[in-house]
mmCIF file of N, CA and C in Angstrom:
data_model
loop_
_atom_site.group_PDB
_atom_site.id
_atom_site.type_symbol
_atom_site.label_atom_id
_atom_site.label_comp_id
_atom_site.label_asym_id
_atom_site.label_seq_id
_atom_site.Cartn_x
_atom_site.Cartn_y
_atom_site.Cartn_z
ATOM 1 N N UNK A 1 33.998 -43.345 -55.093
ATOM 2 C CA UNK A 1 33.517 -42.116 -55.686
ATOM 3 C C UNK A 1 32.065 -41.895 -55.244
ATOM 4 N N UNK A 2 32.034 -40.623 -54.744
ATOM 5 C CA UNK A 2 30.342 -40.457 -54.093
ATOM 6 C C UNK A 2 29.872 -39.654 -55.058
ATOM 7 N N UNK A 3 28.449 -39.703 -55.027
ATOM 8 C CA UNK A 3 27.726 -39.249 -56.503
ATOM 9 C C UNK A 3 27.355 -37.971 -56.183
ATOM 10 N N UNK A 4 27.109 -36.905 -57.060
ATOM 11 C CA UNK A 4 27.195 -35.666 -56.896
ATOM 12 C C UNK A 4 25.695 -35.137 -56.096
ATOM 13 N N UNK A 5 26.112 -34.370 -54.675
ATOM 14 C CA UNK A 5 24.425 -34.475 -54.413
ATOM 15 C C UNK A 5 23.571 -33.287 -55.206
ATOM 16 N N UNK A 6 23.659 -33.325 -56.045
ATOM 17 C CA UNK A 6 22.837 -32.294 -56.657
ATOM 18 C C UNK A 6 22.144 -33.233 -57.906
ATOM 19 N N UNK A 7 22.639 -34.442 -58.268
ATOM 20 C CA UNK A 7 22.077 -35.678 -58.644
ATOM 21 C C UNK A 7 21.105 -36.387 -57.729
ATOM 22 N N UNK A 8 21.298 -36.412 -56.969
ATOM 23 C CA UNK A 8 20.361 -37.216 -55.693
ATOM 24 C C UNK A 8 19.185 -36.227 -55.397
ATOM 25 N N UNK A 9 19.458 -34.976 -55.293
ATOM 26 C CA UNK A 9 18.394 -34.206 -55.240
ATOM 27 C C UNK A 9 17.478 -33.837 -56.135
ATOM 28 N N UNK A 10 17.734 -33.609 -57.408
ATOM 29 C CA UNK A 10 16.799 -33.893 -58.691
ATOM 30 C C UNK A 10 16.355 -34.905 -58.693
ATOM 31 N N UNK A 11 17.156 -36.161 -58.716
ATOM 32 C CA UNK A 11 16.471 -37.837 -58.758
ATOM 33 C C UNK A 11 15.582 -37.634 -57.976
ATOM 34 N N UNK A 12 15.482 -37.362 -56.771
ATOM 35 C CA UNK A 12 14.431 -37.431 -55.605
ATOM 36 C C UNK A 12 13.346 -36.641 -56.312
ATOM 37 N N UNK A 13 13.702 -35.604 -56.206
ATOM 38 C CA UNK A 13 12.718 -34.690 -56.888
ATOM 39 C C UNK A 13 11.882 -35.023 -57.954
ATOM 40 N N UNK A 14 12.621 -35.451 -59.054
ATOM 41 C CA UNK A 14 11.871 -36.587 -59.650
ATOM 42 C C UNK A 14 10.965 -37.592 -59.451
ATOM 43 N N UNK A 15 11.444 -38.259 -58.837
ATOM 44 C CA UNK A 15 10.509 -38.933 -57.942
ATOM 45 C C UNK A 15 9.586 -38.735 -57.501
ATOM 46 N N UNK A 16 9.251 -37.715 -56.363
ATOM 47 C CA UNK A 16 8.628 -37.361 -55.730
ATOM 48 C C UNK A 16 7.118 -37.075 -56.578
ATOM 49 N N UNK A 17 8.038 -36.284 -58.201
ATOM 50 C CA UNK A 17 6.994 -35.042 -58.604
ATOM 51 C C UNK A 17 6.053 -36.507 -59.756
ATOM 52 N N UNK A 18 6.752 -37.622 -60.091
ATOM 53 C CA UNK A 18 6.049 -39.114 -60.827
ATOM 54 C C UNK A 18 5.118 -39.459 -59.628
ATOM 55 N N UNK A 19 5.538 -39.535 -58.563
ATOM 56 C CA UNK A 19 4.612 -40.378 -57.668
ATOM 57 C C UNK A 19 3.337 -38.948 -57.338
ATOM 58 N N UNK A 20 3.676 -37.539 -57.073
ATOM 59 C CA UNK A 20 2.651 -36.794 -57.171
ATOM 60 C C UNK A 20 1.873 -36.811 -58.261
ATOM 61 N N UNK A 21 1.844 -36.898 -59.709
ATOM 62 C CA UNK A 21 1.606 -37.173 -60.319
ATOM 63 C C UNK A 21 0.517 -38.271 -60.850
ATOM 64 N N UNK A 22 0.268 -39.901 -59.870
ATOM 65 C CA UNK A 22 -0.223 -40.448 -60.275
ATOM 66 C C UNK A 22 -0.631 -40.865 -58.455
ATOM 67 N N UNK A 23 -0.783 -40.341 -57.674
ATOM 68 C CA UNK A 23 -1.344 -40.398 -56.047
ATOM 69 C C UNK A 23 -1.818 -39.122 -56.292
ATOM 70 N N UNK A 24 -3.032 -39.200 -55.533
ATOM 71 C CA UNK A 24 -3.480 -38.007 -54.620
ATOM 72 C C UNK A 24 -3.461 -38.401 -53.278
ATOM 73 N N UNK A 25 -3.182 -37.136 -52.715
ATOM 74 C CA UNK A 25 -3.136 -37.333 -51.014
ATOM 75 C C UNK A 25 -4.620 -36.707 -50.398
ATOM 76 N N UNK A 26 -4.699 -37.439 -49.192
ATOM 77 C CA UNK A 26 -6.441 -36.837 -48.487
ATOM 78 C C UNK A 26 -5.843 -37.155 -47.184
ATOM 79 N N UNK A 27 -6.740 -35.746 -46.627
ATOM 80 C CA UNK A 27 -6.152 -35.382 -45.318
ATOM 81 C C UNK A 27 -8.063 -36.066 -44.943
ATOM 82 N N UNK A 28 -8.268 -36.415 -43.746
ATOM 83 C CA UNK A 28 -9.436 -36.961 -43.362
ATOM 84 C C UNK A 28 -9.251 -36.636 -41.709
ATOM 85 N N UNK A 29 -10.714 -37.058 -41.165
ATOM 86 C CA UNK A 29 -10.293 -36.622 -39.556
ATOM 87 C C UNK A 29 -11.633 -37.517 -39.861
ATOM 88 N N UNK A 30 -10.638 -38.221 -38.525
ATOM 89 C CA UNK A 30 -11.371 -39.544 -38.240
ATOM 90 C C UNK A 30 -11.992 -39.593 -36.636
ATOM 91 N N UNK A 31 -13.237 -40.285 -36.137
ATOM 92 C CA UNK A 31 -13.225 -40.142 -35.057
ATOM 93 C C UNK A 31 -11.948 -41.137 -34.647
ATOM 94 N N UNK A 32 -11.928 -40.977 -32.840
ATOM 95 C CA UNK A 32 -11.180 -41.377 -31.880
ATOM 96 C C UNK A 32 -10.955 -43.605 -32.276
ATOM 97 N N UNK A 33 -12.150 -43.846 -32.065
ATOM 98 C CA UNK A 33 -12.121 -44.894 -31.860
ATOM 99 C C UNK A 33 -11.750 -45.597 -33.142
ATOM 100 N N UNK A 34 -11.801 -45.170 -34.046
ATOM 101 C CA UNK A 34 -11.370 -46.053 -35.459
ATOM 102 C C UNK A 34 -10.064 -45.653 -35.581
ATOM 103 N N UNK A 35 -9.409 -44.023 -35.246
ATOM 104 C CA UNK A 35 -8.207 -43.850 -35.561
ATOM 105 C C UNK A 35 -7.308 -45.020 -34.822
ATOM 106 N N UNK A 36 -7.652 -45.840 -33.476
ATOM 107 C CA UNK A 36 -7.751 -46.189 -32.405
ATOM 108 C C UNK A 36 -7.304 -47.759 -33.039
ATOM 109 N N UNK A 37 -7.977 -48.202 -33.541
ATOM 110 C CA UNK A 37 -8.459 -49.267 -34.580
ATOM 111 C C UNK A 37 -7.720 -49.351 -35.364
ATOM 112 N N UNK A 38 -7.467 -48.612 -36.092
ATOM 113 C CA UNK A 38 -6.363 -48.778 -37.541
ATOM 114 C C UNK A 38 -4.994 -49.031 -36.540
ATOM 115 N N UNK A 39 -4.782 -48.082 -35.499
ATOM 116 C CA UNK A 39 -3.363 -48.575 -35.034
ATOM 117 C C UNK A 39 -2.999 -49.899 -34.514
ATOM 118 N N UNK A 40 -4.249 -49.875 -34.263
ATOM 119 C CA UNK A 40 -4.041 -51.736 -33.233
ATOM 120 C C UNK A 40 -3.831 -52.411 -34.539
ATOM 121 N N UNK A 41 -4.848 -52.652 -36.181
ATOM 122 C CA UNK A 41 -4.432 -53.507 -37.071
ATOM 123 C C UNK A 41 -2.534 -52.854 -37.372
ATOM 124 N N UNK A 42 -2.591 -52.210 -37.725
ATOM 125 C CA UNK A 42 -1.069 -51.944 -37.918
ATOM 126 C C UNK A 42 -0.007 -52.371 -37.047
ATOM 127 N N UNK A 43 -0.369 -52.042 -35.895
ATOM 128 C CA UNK A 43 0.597 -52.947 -34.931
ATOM 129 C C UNK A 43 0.618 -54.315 -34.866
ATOM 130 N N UNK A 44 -0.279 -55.096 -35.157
ATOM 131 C CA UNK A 44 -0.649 -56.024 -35.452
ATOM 132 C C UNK A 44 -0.313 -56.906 -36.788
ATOM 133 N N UNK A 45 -0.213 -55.827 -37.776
ATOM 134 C CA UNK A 45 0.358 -56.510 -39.198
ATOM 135 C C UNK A 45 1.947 -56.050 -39.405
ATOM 136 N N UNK A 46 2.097 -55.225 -38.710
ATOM 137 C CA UNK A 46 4.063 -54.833 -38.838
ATOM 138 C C UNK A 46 3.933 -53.918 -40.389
ATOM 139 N N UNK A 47 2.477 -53.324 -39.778
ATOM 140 C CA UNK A 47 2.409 -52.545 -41.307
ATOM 141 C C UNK A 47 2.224 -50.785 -40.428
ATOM 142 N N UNK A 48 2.298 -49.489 -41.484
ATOM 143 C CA UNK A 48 2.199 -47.911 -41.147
ATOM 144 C C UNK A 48 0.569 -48.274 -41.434
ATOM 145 N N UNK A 49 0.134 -47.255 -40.624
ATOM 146 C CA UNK A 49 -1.038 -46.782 -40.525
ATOM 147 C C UNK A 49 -1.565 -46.644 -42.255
ATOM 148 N N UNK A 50 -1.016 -45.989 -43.013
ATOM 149 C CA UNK A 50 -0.929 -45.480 -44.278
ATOM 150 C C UNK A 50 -1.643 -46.702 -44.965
ATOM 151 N N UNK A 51 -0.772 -47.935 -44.919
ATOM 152 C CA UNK A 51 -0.889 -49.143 -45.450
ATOM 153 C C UNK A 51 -2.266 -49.952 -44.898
ATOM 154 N N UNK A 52 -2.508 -49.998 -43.797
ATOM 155 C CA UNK A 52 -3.822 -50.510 -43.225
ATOM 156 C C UNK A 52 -5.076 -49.648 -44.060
ATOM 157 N N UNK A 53 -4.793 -48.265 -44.161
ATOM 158 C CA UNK A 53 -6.125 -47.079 -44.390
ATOM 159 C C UNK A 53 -6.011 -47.897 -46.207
ATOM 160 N N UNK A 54 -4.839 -47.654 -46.371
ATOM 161 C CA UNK A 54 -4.754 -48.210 -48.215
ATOM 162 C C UNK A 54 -5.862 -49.546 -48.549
ATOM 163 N N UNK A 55 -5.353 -50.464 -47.534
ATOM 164 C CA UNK A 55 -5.785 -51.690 -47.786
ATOM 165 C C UNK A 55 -7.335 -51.574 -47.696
ATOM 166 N N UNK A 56 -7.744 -50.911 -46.228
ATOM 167 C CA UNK A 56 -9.189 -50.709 -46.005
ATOM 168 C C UNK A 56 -10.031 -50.148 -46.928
ATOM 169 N N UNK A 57 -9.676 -48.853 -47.923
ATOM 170 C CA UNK A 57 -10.290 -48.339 -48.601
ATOM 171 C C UNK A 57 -10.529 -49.740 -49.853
ATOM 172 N N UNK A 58 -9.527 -50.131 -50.763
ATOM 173 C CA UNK A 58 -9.417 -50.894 -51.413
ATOM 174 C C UNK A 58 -10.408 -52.119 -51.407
ATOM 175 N N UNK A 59 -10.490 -52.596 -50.139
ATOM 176 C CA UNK A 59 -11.643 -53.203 -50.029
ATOM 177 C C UNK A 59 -12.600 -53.033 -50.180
ATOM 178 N N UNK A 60 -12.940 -51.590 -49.511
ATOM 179 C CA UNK A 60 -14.198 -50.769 -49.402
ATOM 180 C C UNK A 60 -14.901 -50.999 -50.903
ATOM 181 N N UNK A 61 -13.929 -50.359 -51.409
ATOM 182 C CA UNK A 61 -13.911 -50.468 -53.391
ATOM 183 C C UNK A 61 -14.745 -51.276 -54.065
ATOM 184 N N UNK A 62 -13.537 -52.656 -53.638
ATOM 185 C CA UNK A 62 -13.631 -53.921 -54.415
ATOM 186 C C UNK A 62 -15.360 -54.495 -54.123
ATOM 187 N N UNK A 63 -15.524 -54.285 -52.824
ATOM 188 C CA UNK A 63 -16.522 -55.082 -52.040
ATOM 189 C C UNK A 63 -18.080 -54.226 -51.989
ATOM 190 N N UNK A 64 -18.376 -53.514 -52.232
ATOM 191 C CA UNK A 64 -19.552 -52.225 -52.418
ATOM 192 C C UNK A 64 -19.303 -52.091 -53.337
ATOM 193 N N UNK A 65 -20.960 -51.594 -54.450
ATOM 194 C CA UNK A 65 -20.971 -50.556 -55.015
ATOM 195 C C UNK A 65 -21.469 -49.548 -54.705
ATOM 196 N N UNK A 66 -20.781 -48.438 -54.469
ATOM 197 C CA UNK A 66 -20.878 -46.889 -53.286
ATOM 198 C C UNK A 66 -21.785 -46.290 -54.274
ATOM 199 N N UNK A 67 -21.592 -46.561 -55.601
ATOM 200 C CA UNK A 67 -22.456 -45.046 -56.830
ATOM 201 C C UNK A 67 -23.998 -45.862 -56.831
ATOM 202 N N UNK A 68 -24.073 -47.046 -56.788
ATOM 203 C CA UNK A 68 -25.389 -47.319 -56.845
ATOM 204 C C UNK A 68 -26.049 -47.595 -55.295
ATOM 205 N N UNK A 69 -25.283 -48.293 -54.578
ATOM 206 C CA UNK A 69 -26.065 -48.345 -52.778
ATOM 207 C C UNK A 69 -25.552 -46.665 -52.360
ATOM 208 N N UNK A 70 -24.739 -45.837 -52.734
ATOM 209 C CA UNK A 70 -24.747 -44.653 -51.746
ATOM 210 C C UNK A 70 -24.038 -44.898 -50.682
ATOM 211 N N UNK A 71 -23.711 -43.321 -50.095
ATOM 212 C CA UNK A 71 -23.056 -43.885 -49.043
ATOM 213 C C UNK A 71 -23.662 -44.319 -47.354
ATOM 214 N N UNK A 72 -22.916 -44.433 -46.539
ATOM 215 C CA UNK A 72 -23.487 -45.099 -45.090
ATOM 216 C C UNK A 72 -22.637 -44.364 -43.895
ATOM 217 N N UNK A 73 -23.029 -43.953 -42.929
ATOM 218 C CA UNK A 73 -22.727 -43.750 -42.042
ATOM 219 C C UNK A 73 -21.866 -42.276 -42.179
ATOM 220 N N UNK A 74 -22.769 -41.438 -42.705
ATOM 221 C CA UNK A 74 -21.933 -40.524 -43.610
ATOM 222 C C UNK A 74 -22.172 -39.214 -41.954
ATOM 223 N N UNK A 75 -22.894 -39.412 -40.696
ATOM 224 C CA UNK A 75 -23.055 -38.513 -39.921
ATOM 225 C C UNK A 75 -21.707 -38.037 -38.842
ATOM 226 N N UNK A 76 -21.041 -39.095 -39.203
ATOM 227 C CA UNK A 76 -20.029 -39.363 -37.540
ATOM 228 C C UNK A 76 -18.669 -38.330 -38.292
#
């Protein structure tokens, strides 16, 4: 018995609209050579680009405080 797709399409939808919900998305433009960079770690970890930028920021986070040092390299 196959499940009705008009079930699968709400579920998704569902989905979609929980995970919009608690993500925001950011579009960024990066120079050449770092976009460059993230692919080599990704190819490198058997990870999406997505997942390398995730991890990098996260660090960024954990490891700085950005509200009291400010930011760096804010020209490029």
């Amino acid at each position: 018995m196959s499940a009705d797709p008009r079930e699968i399409i709400s579920g998704n939808a569902a989905r979609v609209a929980k995970h919009r919900a608690t993500h925001a998305r950011l579009d960024v433009s990066l120079p050449v050579h770092i976009s460059s960079t993230i692919d080599e770690l990704a190819e490198m970890s058997g990870a999406s680009r997505a997942v390398v930028v995730r991890c990098m920021l996260r660090f960024a986070l954990t490891n700085r405080d950005w509200k009291r040092l400010g930011l760096i390299w804010t020209g490029e």
